[in-house]
Amino acid sequence: MIEPGFSKAKAVAVREHLESCQSEMLALARLLVETESPSGDLEGSRAVVQLLAEAARKIDGVTSVERIESSGYGEHLRVCAFGDADESSETILIIGHTDTVHPRGSLRERPWRVQEGRIYGPGIFDMKASCALVLEVIRACA
């Protein structure tokens, strides 16, 4: 159901935007997947957060990007968008993660690949592609 204020035309425009930048989203998703970040891997966590932070800072609607140290785990990333929105606007919270269950070296055994219209690689489904998509949705809404 489309909420009042979000017209069908806007929904179509967002979809068209996402279709037009599909190759950029996939490029970021590939970078994220190819940056191994097993749970508890501080170096991997920081590397993935760095990639996401760099991508987020390039989005017009993003008002702040904050890297948050998490002792023993790596880093979290807080991205705030549309900070100049009307105070009556509702807040939307999107939560994700950047670690994977795949140990370092899994990429050698299961590299990024596209097969029959599907993409495979450690962490692609849960949840690195979703992280790339969320940033692009913010860009589309901006």
mmCIF file of N, CA and C in Angstrom:
data_model
loop_
_atom_site.group_PDB
_atom_site.id
_atom_site.type_symbol
_atom_site.label_atom_id
_atom_site.label_comp_id
_atom_site.label_asym_id
_atom_site.label_seq_id
_atom_site.Cartn_x
_atom_site.Cartn_y
_atom_site.Cartn_z
ATOM 1 N N MET A 1 0.847 -1.178 0.000
ATOM 2 C CA MET A 1 0.000 0.000 0.000
ATOM 3 C C MET A 1 0.892 1.240 0.000
ATOM 4 N N ILE A 2 0.565 2.176 -0.818
ATOM 5 C CA ILE A 2 1.317 3.429 -0.892
ATOM 6 C C ILE A 2 0.699 4.415 0.083
ATOM 7 N N GLU A 3 1.531 4.958 0.944
ATOM 8 C CA GLU A 3 1.079 5.915 1.964
ATOM 9 C C GLU A 3 0.683 7.232 1.303
ATOM 10 N N PRO A 4 -0.259 7.949 1.922
ATOM 11 C CA PRO A 4 -0.609 9.288 1.423
ATOM 12 C C PRO A 4 0.647 10.149 1.371
ATOM 13 N N GLY A 5 0.786 10.930 0.337
ATOM 14 C CA GLY A 5 1.961 11.779 0.196
ATOM 15 C C GLY A 5 3.062 11.105 -0.609
ATOM 16 N N PHE A 6 2.953 9.796 -0.795
ATOM 17 C CA PHE A 6 3.920 9.089 -1.630
ATOM 18 C C PHE A 6 3.140 8.542 -2.807
ATOM 19 N N SER A 7 3.078 9.320 -3.849
ATOM 20 C CA SER A 7 2.243 9.006 -5.000
ATOM 21 C C SER A 7 2.801 7.850 -5.817
ATOM 22 N N LYS A 8 1.942 7.313 -6.656
ATOM 23 C CA LYS A 8 2.380 6.257 -7.571
ATOM 24 C C LYS A 8 3.494 6.789 -8.471
ATOM 25 N N ALA A 9 3.377 8.044 -8.867
ATOM 26 C CA ALA A 9 4.408 8.649 -9.724
ATOM 27 C C ALA A 9 5.760 8.668 -9.007
ATOM 28 N N LYS A 10 5.751 8.980 -7.705
ATOM 29 C CA LYS A 10 7.006 8.969 -6.942
ATOM 30 C C LYS A 10 7.562 7.556 -6.837
ATOM 31 N N ALA A 11 6.694 6.586 -6.624
ATOM 32 C CA ALA A 11 7.134 5.191 -6.532
ATOM 33 C C ALA A 11 7.766 4.751 -7.848
ATOM 34 N N VAL A 12 7.155 5.132 -8.953
ATOM 35 C CA VAL A 12 7.701 4.798 -10.266
ATOM 36 C C VAL A 12 9.043 5.491 -10.468
ATOM 37 N N ALA A 13 9.156 6.742 -10.041
ATOM 38 C CA ALA A 13 10.415 7.482 -10.183
ATOM 39 C C ALA A 13 11.534 6.827 -9.382
ATOM 40 N N VAL A 14 11.226 6.366 -8.170
ATOM 41 C CA VAL A 14 12.239 5.692 -7.348
ATOM 42 C C VAL A 14 12.665 4.398 -8.030
ATOM 43 N N ARG A 15 11.695 3.626 -8.527
ATOM 44 C CA ARG A 15 12.031 2.377 -9.217
ATOM 45 C C ARG A 15 12.912 2.657 -10.431
ATOM 46 N N GLU A 16 12.552 3.648 -11.213
ATOM 47 C CA GLU A 16 13.346 3.990 -12.401
ATOM 48 C C GLU A 16 14.754 4.430 -12.011
ATOM 49 N N HIS A 17 14.857 5.183 -10.931
ATOM 50 C CA HIS A 17 16.181 5.593 -10.450
ATOM 51 C C HIS A 17 17.013 4.368 -10.099
ATOM 52 N N LEU A 18 16.423 3.444 -9.343
ATOM 53 C CA LEU A 18 17.157 2.246 -8.930
ATOM 54 C C LEU A 18 17.572 1.400 -10.131
ATOM 55 N N GLU A 19 16.717 1.318 -11.128
ATOM 56 C CA GLU A 19 17.066 0.588 -12.343
ATOM 57 C C GLU A 19 18.217 1.270 -13.074
ATOM 58 N N SER A 20 18.218 2.607 -13.090
ATOM 59 C CA SER A 20 19.251 3.338 -13.823
ATOM 60 C C SER A 20 20.627 3.262 -13.170
ATOM 61 N N CYS A 21 20.657 2.996 -11.877
ATOM 62 C CA CYS A 21 21.957 2.958 -11.196
ATOM 63 C C CYS A 21 22.296 1.544 -10.709
ATOM 64 N N GLN A 22 21.687 0.560 -11.327
ATOM 65 C CA GLN A 22 21.905 -0.825 -10.926
ATOM 66 C C GLN A 22 23.381 -1.214 -10.986
ATOM 67 N N SER A 23 24.097 -0.784 -12.009
ATOM 68 C CA SER A 23 25.507 -1.180 -12.120
ATOM 69 C C SER A 23 26.342 -0.586 -10.984
ATOM 70 N N GLU A 24 26.030 0.650 -10.549
ATOM 71 C CA GLU A 24 26.752 1.253 -9.425
ATOM 72 C C GLU A 24 26.448 0.521 -8.123
ATOM 73 N N MET A 25 25.166 0.157 -7.925
ATOM 74 C CA MET A 25 24.803 -0.599 -6.717
ATOM 75 C C MET A 25 25.516 -1.942 -6.683
ATOM 76 N N LEU A 26 25.558 -2.609 -7.829
ATOM 77 C CA LEU A 26 26.227 -3.907 -7.888
ATOM 78 C C LEU A 26 27.730 -3.772 -7.669
ATOM 79 N N ALA A 27 28.304 -2.685 -8.145
ATOM 80 C CA ALA A 27 29.738 -2.464 -7.928
ATOM 81 C C ALA A 27 30.031 -2.307 -6.440
ATOM 82 N N LEU A 28 29.197 -1.545 -5.729
ATOM 83 C CA LEU A 28 29.388 -1.396 -4.285
ATOM 84 C C LEU A 28 29.151 -2.734 -3.583
ATOM 85 N N ALA A 29 28.103 -3.439 -3.968
ATOM 86 C CA ALA A 29 27.834 -4.751 -3.362
ATOM 87 C C ALA A 29 29.018 -5.680 -3.563
ATOM 88 N N ARG A 30 29.596 -5.644 -4.740
ATOM 89 C CA ARG A 30 30.759 -6.511 -5.007
ATOM 90 C C ARG A 30 31.943 -6.122 -4.123
ATOM 91 N N LEU A 31 32.201 -4.834 -3.988
ATOM 92 C CA LEU A 31 33.279 -4.379 -3.095
ATOM 93 C C LEU A 31 33.045 -4.879 -1.669
ATOM 94 N N LEU A 32 31.803 -4.789 -1.212
ATOM 95 C CA LEU A 32 31.477 -5.235 0.141
ATOM 96 C C LEU A 32 31.681 -6.731 0.289
ATOM 97 N N VAL A 33 31.199 -7.498 -0.679
ATOM 98 C CA VAL A 33 31.343 -8.959 -0.623
ATOM 99 C C VAL A 33 32.815 -9.358 -0.671
ATOM 100 N N GLU A 34 33.571 -8.682 -1.505
ATOM 101 C CA GLU A 34 34.978 -9.042 -1.659
ATOM 102 C C GLU A 34 35.857 -8.499 -0.541
ATOM 103 N N THR A 35 35.272 -7.780 0.381
ATOM 104 C CA THR A 35 35.953 -7.346 1.596
ATOM 105 C C THR A 35 35.463 -8.265 2.708
ATOM 106 N N GLU A 36 36.234 -9.282 2.969
ATOM 107 C CA GLU A 36 35.798 -10.297 3.929
ATOM 108 C C GLU A 36 35.687 -9.698 5.329
ATOM 109 N N SER A 37 34.597 -10.025 5.993
ATOM 110 C CA SER A 37 34.341 -9.461 7.318
ATOM 111 C C SER A 37 33.614 -10.481 8.203
ATOM 112 N N PRO A 38 34.299 -11.566 8.545
ATOM 113 C CA PRO A 38 33.672 -12.549 9.437
ATOM 114 C C PRO A 38 33.335 -11.920 10.792
ATOM 115 N N SER A 39 32.343 -12.466 11.458
ATOM 116 C CA SER A 39 31.970 -11.968 12.788
ATOM 117 C C SER A 39 33.198 -11.932 13.686
ATOM 118 N N GLY A 40 33.386 -10.823 14.387
ATOM 119 C CA GLY A 40 34.501 -10.672 15.307
ATOM 120 C C GLY A 40 35.820 -10.285 14.658
ATOM 121 N N ASP A 41 35.848 -10.125 13.344
ATOM 122 C CA ASP A 41 37.066 -9.751 12.617
ATOM 123 C C ASP A 41 37.142 -8.227 12.577
ATOM 124 N N LEU A 42 37.946 -7.655 13.473
ATOM 125 C CA LEU A 42 38.003 -6.196 13.606
ATOM 126 C C LEU A 42 38.435 -5.515 12.313
ATOM 127 N N GLU A 43 39.459 -6.044 11.682
ATOM 128 C CA GLU A 43 39.980 -5.448 10.456
ATOM 129 C C GLU A 43 38.937 -5.491 9.343
ATOM 130 N N GLY A 44 38.280 -6.632 9.189
ATOM 131 C CA GLY A 44 37.253 -6.768 8.156
ATOM 132 C C GLY A 44 36.079 -5.840 8.410
ATOM 133 N N SER A 45 35.650 -5.749 9.661
ATOM 134 C CA SER A 45 34.546 -4.869 10.017
ATOM 135 C C SER A 45 34.870 -3.430 9.668
ATOM 136 N N ARG A 46 36.042 -2.989 10.057
ATOM 137 C CA ARG A 46 36.439 -1.604 9.784
ATOM 138 C C ARG A 46 36.526 -1.330 8.287
ATOM 139 N N ALA A 47 37.009 -2.306 7.527
ATOM 140 C CA ALA A 47 37.145 -2.123 6.084
ATOM 141 C C ALA A 47 35.784 -1.975 5.406
ATOM 142 N N VAL A 48 34.816 -2.789 5.804
ATOM 143 C CA VAL A 48 33.481 -2.701 5.218
ATOM 144 C C VAL A 48 32.811 -1.388 5.631
ATOM 145 N N VAL A 49 32.950 -1.018 6.898
ATOM 146 C CA VAL A 49 32.371 0.251 7.358
ATOM 147 C C VAL A 49 33.001 1.419 6.607
ATOM 148 N N GLN A 50 34.282 1.357 6.337
ATOM 149 C CA GLN A 50 34.952 2.417 5.572
ATOM 150 C C GLN A 50 34.337 2.557 4.182
ATOM 151 N N LEU A 51 34.109 1.432 3.510
ATOM 152 C CA LEU A 51 33.493 1.480 2.177
ATOM 153 C C LEU A 51 32.100 2.099 2.227
ATOM 154 N N LEU A 52 31.307 1.685 3.202
ATOM 155 C CA LEU A 52 29.953 2.221 3.332
ATOM 156 C C LEU A 52 29.962 3.699 3.712
ATOM 157 N N ALA A 53 30.881 4.090 4.592
ATOM 158 C CA ALA A 53 30.974 5.490 4.998
ATOM 159 C C ALA A 53 31.339 6.371 3.798
ATOM 160 N N GLU A 54 32.291 5.922 2.996
ATOM 161 C CA GLU A 54 32.680 6.682 1.806
ATOM 162 C C GLU A 54 31.508 6.829 0.842
ATOM 163 N N ALA A 55 30.776 5.754 0.638
ATOM 164 C CA ALA A 55 29.624 5.799 -0.266
ATOM 165 C C ALA A 55 28.541 6.720 0.289
ATOM 166 N N ALA A 56 28.288 6.648 1.585
ATOM 167 C CA ALA A 56 27.236 7.464 2.205
ATOM 168 C C ALA A 56 27.554 8.950 2.110
ATOM 169 N N ARG A 57 28.816 9.302 2.278
ATOM 170 C CA ARG A 57 29.204 10.721 2.250
ATOM 171 C C ARG A 57 28.977 11.364 0.884
ATOM 172 N N LYS A 58 28.826 10.567 -0.153
ATOM 173 C CA LYS A 58 28.607 11.089 -1.506
ATOM 174 C C LYS A 58 27.134 11.334 -1.820
ATOM 175 N N ILE A 59 26.259 11.048 -0.867
ATOM 176 C CA ILE A 59 24.822 11.172 -1.099
ATOM 177 C C ILE A 59 24.344 12.530 -0.594
ATOM 178 N N ASP A 60 23.668 13.279 -1.458
ATOM 179 C CA ASP A 60 23.211 14.631 -1.107
ATOM 180 C C ASP A 60 22.348 14.675 0.143
ATOM 181 N N GLY A 61 21.454 13.735 0.342
ATOM 182 C CA GLY A 61 20.540 13.767 1.478
ATOM 183 C C GLY A 61 21.149 13.380 2.806
ATOM 184 N N VAL A 62 22.363 12.843 2.789
ATOM 185 C CA VAL A 62 23.005 12.408 4.032
ATOM 186 C C VAL A 62 23.523 13.622 4.782
ATOM 187 N N THR A 63 23.117 13.736 6.050
ATOM 188 C CA THR A 63 23.512 14.881 6.856
ATOM 189 C C THR A 63 24.634 14.558 7.831
ATOM 190 N N SER A 64 24.840 13.275 8.154
ATOM 191 C CA SER A 64 25.989 12.905 8.983
ATOM 192 C C SER A 64 26.315 11.430 8.818
ATOM 193 N N VAL A 65 27.598 11.132 8.962
ATOM 194 C CA VAL A 65 28.110 9.762 8.905
ATOM 195 C C VAL A 65 29.024 9.601 10.106
ATOM 196 N N GLU A 66 28.709 8.649 10.954
ATOM 197 C CA GLU A 66 29.469 8.453 12.196
ATOM 198 C C GLU A 66 29.902 7.004 12.324
ATOM 199 N N ARG A 67 31.202 6.820 12.460
ATOM 200 C CA ARG A 67 31.751 5.489 12.718
ATOM 201 C C ARG A 67 31.849 5.314 14.229
ATOM 202 N N ILE A 68 31.318 4.200 14.720
ATOM 203 C CA ILE A 68 31.246 3.972 16.159
ATOM 204 C C ILE A 68 32.015 2.702 16.500
ATOM 205 N N GLU A 69 33.061 2.857 17.287
ATOM 206 C CA GLU A 69 33.882 1.713 17.705
ATOM 207 C C GLU A 69 33.070 0.795 18.618
ATOM 208 N N SER A 70 33.185 -0.494 18.376
ATOM 209 C CA SER A 70 32.538 -1.503 19.213
ATOM 210 C C SER A 70 33.626 -2.469 19.671
ATOM 211 N N SER A 71 34.054 -2.299 20.887
ATOM 212 C CA SER A 71 35.184 -3.057 21.421
ATOM 213 C C SER A 71 35.008 -4.560 21.193
ATOM 214 N N GLY A 72 35.992 -5.145 20.548
ATOM 215 C CA GLY A 72 35.983 -6.575 20.298
ATOM 216 C C GLY A 72 35.213 -7.000 19.062
ATOM 217 N N TYR A 73 34.523 -6.065 18.417
ATOM 218 C CA TYR A 73 33.710 -6.425 17.251
ATOM 219 C C TYR A 73 34.072 -5.654 15.996
ATOM 220 N N GLY A 74 34.628 -4.482 16.134
ATOM 221 C CA GLY A 74 34.932 -3.658 14.976
ATOM 222 C C GLY A 74 34.238 -2.326 15.071
ATOM 223 N N GLU A 75 33.464 -2.006 14.063
ATOM 224 C CA GLU A 75 32.786 -0.713 14.038
ATOM 225 C C GLU A 75 31.338 -0.850 13.594
ATOM 226 N N HIS A 76 30.551 0.090 14.074
ATOM 227 C CA HIS A 76 29.187 0.279 13.603
ATOM 228 C C HIS A 76 29.195 1.565 12.788
ATOM 229 N N LEU A 77 28.161 1.750 12.012
ATOM 230 C CA LEU A 77 28.046 2.951 11.200
ATOM 231 C C LEU A 77 26.647 3.527 11.382
ATOM 232 N N ARG A 78 26.603 4.806 11.706
ATOM 233 C CA ARG A 78 25.324 5.511 11.814
ATOM 234 C C ARG A 78 25.288 6.555 10.707
ATOM 235 N N VAL A 79 24.311 6.417 9.836
ATOM 236 C CA VAL A 79 24.121 7.358 8.745
ATOM 237 C C VAL A 79 22.793 8.057 8.981
ATOM 238 N N CYS A 80 22.824 9.366 9.081
ATOM 239 C CA CYS A 80 21.599 10.145 9.243
ATOM 240 C C CYS A 80 21.343 10.886 7.939
ATOM 241 N N ALA A 81 20.094 10.852 7.524
ATOM 242 C CA ALA A 81 19.728 11.513 6.273
ATOM 243 C C ALA A 81 18.544 12.432 6.512
ATOM 244 N N PHE A 82 18.497 13.467 5.722
ATOM 245 C CA PHE A 82 17.386 14.413 5.723
ATOM 246 C C PHE A 82 17.223 15.078 7.078
ATOM 247 N N GLY A 83 18.337 15.429 7.700
ATOM 248 C CA GLY A 83 18.324 16.087 9.008
ATOM 249 C C GLY A 83 17.635 17.427 8.992
ATOM 250 N N ASP A 84 17.461 17.994 7.811
ATOM 251 C CA ASP A 84 16.799 19.284 7.707
ATOM 252 C C ASP A 84 15.294 19.133 7.468
ATOM 253 N N ALA A 85 14.790 17.901 7.619
ATOM 254 C CA ALA A 85 13.357 17.658 7.396
ATOM 255 C C ALA A 85 12.525 18.362 8.459
ATOM 256 N N ASP A 86 11.313 18.614 8.134
ATOM 257 C CA ASP A 86 10.348 19.228 9.043
ATOM 258 C C ASP A 86 10.261 18.405 10.332
ATOM 259 N N GLU A 87 10.163 19.066 11.471
ATOM 260 C CA GLU A 87 10.108 18.368 12.755
ATOM 261 C C GLU A 87 8.920 17.427 12.867
ATOM 262 N N SER A 88 7.884 17.649 12.086
ATOM 263 C CA SER A 88 6.720 16.764 12.136
ATOM 264 C C SER A 88 6.951 15.475 11.344
ATOM 265 N N SER A 89 8.049 15.420 10.606
ATOM 266 C CA SER A 89 8.353 14.219 9.832
ATOM 267 C C SER A 89 8.655 13.057 10.768
ATOM 268 N N GLU A 90 8.230 11.881 10.350
ATOM 269 C CA GLU A 90 8.505 10.695 11.147
ATOM 270 C C GLU A 90 9.910 10.194 10.859
ATOM 271 N N THR A 91 10.489 9.534 11.844
ATOM 272 C CA THR A 91 11.821 8.951 11.705
ATOM 273 C C THR A 91 11.689 7.522 11.219
ATOM 274 N N ILE A 92 12.550 7.150 10.317
ATOM 275 C CA ILE A 92 12.621 5.769 9.847
ATOM 276 C C ILE A 92 13.984 5.232 10.252
ATOM 277 N N LEU A 93 14.005 4.106 10.913
ATOM 278 C CA LEU A 93 15.238 3.466 11.340
ATOM 279 C C LEU A 93 15.455 2.223 10.495
ATOM 280 N N ILE A 94 16.606 2.142 9.863
ATOM 281 C CA ILE A 94 16.966 0.978 9.064
ATOM 282 C C ILE A 94 18.198 0.369 9.715
ATOM 283 N N ILE A 95 18.116 -0.897 10.037
ATOM 284 C CA ILE A 95 19.217 -1.573 10.716
ATOM 285 C C ILE A 95 19.738 -2.699 9.829
ATOM 286 N N GLY A 96 21.036 -2.839 9.793
ATOM 287 C CA GLY A 96 21.661 -3.932 9.050
ATOM 288 C C GLY A 96 22.938 -4.335 9.747
ATOM 289 N N HIS A 97 23.640 -5.247 9.149
ATOM 290 C CA HIS A 97 24.933 -5.656 9.700
ATOM 291 C C HIS A 97 25.903 -5.909 8.560
ATOM 292 N N THR A 98 27.177 -5.905 8.883
ATOM 293 C CA THR A 98 28.191 -6.048 7.845
ATOM 294 C C THR A 98 29.082 -7.266 8.044
ATOM 295 N N ASP A 99 28.844 -8.020 9.108
ATOM 296 C CA ASP A 99 29.650 -9.224 9.298
ATOM 297 C C ASP A 99 28.985 -10.397 8.591
ATOM 298 N N THR A 100 29.766 -11.437 8.371
ATOM 299 C CA THR A 100 29.244 -12.639 7.722
ATOM 300 C C THR A 100 29.599 -13.858 8.571
ATOM 301 N N VAL A 101 28.936 -14.951 8.288
ATOM 302 C CA VAL A 101 29.254 -16.212 8.963
ATOM 303 C C VAL A 101 30.408 -16.922 8.267
ATOM 304 N N HIS A 102 30.845 -16.384 7.161
ATOM 305 C CA HIS A 102 31.887 -17.015 6.353
ATOM 306 C C HIS A 102 33.279 -16.632 6.856
ATOM 307 N N PRO A 103 34.139 -17.603 7.140
ATOM 308 C CA PRO A 103 35.491 -17.279 7.612
ATOM 309 C C PRO A 103 36.345 -16.685 6.485
ATOM 310 N N ARG A 104 37.409 -16.006 6.883
ATOM 311 C CA ARG A 104 38.352 -15.488 5.880
ATOM 312 C C ARG A 104 38.818 -16.642 4.998
ATOM 313 N N GLY A 105 38.956 -16.353 3.733
ATOM 314 C CA GLY A 105 39.359 -17.365 2.767
ATOM 315 C C GLY A 105 38.179 -17.946 2.002
ATOM 316 N N SER A 106 36.968 -17.722 2.488
ATOM 317 C CA SER A 106 35.780 -18.246 1.806
ATOM 318 C C SER A 106 35.643 -17.674 0.401
ATOM 319 N N LEU A 107 36.121 -16.463 0.218
ATOM 320 C CA LEU A 107 36.017 -15.803 -1.083
ATOM 321 C C LEU A 107 36.783 -16.581 -2.154
ATOM 322 N N ARG A 108 37.898 -17.212 -1.766
ATOM 323 C CA ARG A 108 38.655 -18.021 -2.737
ATOM 324 C C ARG A 108 37.827 -19.216 -3.192
ATOM 325 N N GLU A 109 37.099 -19.799 -2.249
ATOM 326 C CA GLU A 109 36.291 -20.982 -2.570
ATOM 327 C C GLU A 109 34.987 -20.617 -3.266
ATOM 328 N N ARG A 110 34.425 -19.466 -2.900
ATOM 329 C CA ARG A 110 33.145 -19.028 -3.449
ATOM 330 C C ARG A 110 33.226 -17.570 -3.858
ATOM 331 N N PRO A 111 33.918 -17.272 -4.942
ATOM 332 C CA PRO A 111 34.078 -15.872 -5.353
ATOM 333 C C PRO A 111 32.765 -15.281 -5.865
ATOM 334 N N TRP A 112 32.764 -13.953 -5.947
ATOM 335 C CA TRP A 112 31.632 -13.228 -6.550
ATOM 336 C C TRP A 112 31.416 -13.807 -7.937
ATOM 337 N N ARG A 113 30.203 -14.164 -8.238
ATOM 338 C CA ARG A 113 29.889 -14.628 -9.583
ATOM 339 C C ARG A 113 28.410 -14.357 -9.874
ATOM 340 N N VAL A 114 28.130 -14.163 -11.148
ATOM 341 C CA VAL A 114 26.758 -13.981 -11.605
ATOM 342 C C VAL A 114 26.423 -15.195 -12.453
ATOM 343 N N GLN A 115 25.335 -15.842 -12.096
ATOM 344 C CA GLN A 115 24.949 -17.056 -12.803
ATOM 345 C C GLN A 115 23.427 -17.072 -12.935
ATOM 346 N N GLU A 116 22.950 -17.138 -14.165
ATOM 347 C CA GLU A 116 21.516 -17.194 -14.449
ATOM 348 C C GLU A 116 20.744 -16.065 -13.747
ATOM 349 N N GLY A 117 21.310 -14.861 -13.796
ATOM 350 C CA GLY A 117 20.637 -13.700 -13.230
ATOM 351 C C GLY A 117 20.719 -13.585 -11.716
ATOM 352 N N ARG A 118 21.508 -14.434 -11.081
ATOM 353 C CA ARG A 118 21.686 -14.378 -9.625
ATOM 354 C C ARG A 118 23.150 -14.130 -9.307
ATOM 355 N N ILE A 119 23.345 -13.460 -8.174
ATOM 356 C CA ILE A 119 24.705 -13.156 -7.738
ATOM 357 C C ILE A 119 25.026 -14.020 -6.531
ATOM 358 N N TYR A 120 26.238 -14.551 -6.527
ATOM 359 C CA TYR A 120 26.689 -15.410 -5.440
ATOM 360 C C TYR A 120 27.979 -14.858 -4.860
ATOM 361 N N GLY A 121 28.194 -15.082 -3.587
ATOM 362 C CA GLY A 121 29.417 -14.682 -2.897
ATOM 363 C C GLY A 121 29.132 -14.605 -1.413
ATOM 364 N N PRO A 122 30.164 -14.733 -0.597
ATOM 365 C CA PRO A 122 29.977 -14.704 0.862
ATOM 366 C C PRO A 122 29.344 -13.393 1.340
ATOM 367 N N GLY A 123 28.184 -13.491 1.951
ATOM 368 C CA GLY A 123 27.519 -12.322 2.508
ATOM 369 C C GLY A 123 26.627 -11.561 1.549
ATOM 370 N N ILE A 124 26.483 -12.013 0.303
ATOM 371 C CA ILE A 124 25.707 -11.252 -0.682
ATOM 372 C C ILE A 124 24.249 -11.110 -0.265
ATOM 373 N N PHE A 125 23.657 -12.192 0.217
ATOM 374 C CA PHE A 125 22.238 -12.139 0.578
ATOM 375 C C PHE A 125 22.055 -11.570 1.974
ATOM 376 N N ASP A 126 22.888 -11.945 2.866
ATOM 377 C CA ASP A 126 22.771 -11.514 4.267
ATOM 378 C C ASP A 126 24.083 -10.860 4.671
ATOM 379 N N MET A 127 24.245 -9.649 4.396
ATOM 380 C CA MET A 127 23.298 -8.599 4.075
ATOM 381 C C MET A 127 23.986 -7.487 3.334
ATOM 382 N N LYS A 128 25.097 -7.835 2.692
ATOM 383 C CA LYS A 128 25.906 -6.797 2.060
ATOM 384 C C LYS A 128 25.221 -6.126 0.879
ATOM 385 N N ALA A 129 24.493 -6.867 0.061
ATOM 386 C CA ALA A 129 23.765 -6.246 -1.043
ATOM 387 C C ALA A 129 22.681 -5.314 -0.498
ATOM 388 N N SER A 130 22.084 -5.685 0.614
ATOM 389 C CA SER A 130 21.056 -4.833 1.228
ATOM 390 C C SER A 130 21.646 -3.526 1.724
ATOM 391 N N CYS A 131 22.865 -3.564 2.240
ATOM 392 C CA CYS A 131 23.520 -2.324 2.678
ATOM 393 C C CYS A 131 23.723 -1.381 1.492
ATOM 394 N N ALA A 132 24.151 -1.923 0.354
ATOM 395 C CA ALA A 132 24.330 -1.106 -0.845
ATOM 396 C C ALA A 132 22.989 -0.558 -1.319
ATOM 397 N N LEU A 133 21.957 -1.375 -1.271
ATOM 398 C CA LEU A 133 20.628 -0.952 -1.701
ATOM 399 C C LEU A 133 20.074 0.165 -0.820
ATOM 400 N N VAL A 134 20.255 0.054 0.479
ATOM 401 C CA VAL A 134 19.748 1.083 1.400
ATOM 402 C C VAL A 134 20.359 2.444 1.064
ATOM 403 N N LEU A 135 21.654 2.470 0.806
ATOM 404 C CA LEU A 135 22.279 3.747 0.469
ATOM 405 C C LEU A 135 21.710 4.314 -0.826
ATOM 406 N N GLU A 136 21.442 3.457 -1.784
ATOM 407 C CA GLU A 136 20.894 3.949 -3.044
ATOM 408 C C GLU A 136 19.462 4.425 -2.880
ATOM 409 N N VAL A 137 18.707 3.798 -2.006
ATOM 410 C CA VAL A 137 17.344 4.264 -1.731
ATOM 411 C C VAL A 137 17.381 5.659 -1.112
ATOM 412 N N ILE A 138 18.335 5.890 -0.211
ATOM 413 C CA ILE A 138 18.480 7.223 0.379
ATOM 414 C C ILE A 138 18.794 8.238 -0.725
ATOM 415 N N ARG A 139 19.697 7.857 -1.651
ATOM 416 C CA ARG A 139 20.033 8.752 -2.766
ATOM 417 C C ARG A 139 18.800 9.015 -3.627
ATOM 418 N N ALA A 140 18.015 7.996 -3.894
ATOM 419 C CA ALA A 140 16.813 8.158 -4.713
ATOM 420 C C ALA A 140 15.815 9.093 -4.035
ATOM 421 N N CYS A 141 15.674 8.968 -2.736
ATOM 422 C CA CYS A 141 14.737 9.827 -1.997
ATOM 423 C C CYS A 141 15.236 11.266 -1.911
ATOM 424 N N ALA A 142 16.553 11.436 -1.955
ATOM 425 C CA ALA A 142 17.104 12.796 -1.921
ATOM 426 C C ALA A 142 16.775 13.526 -3.211
#
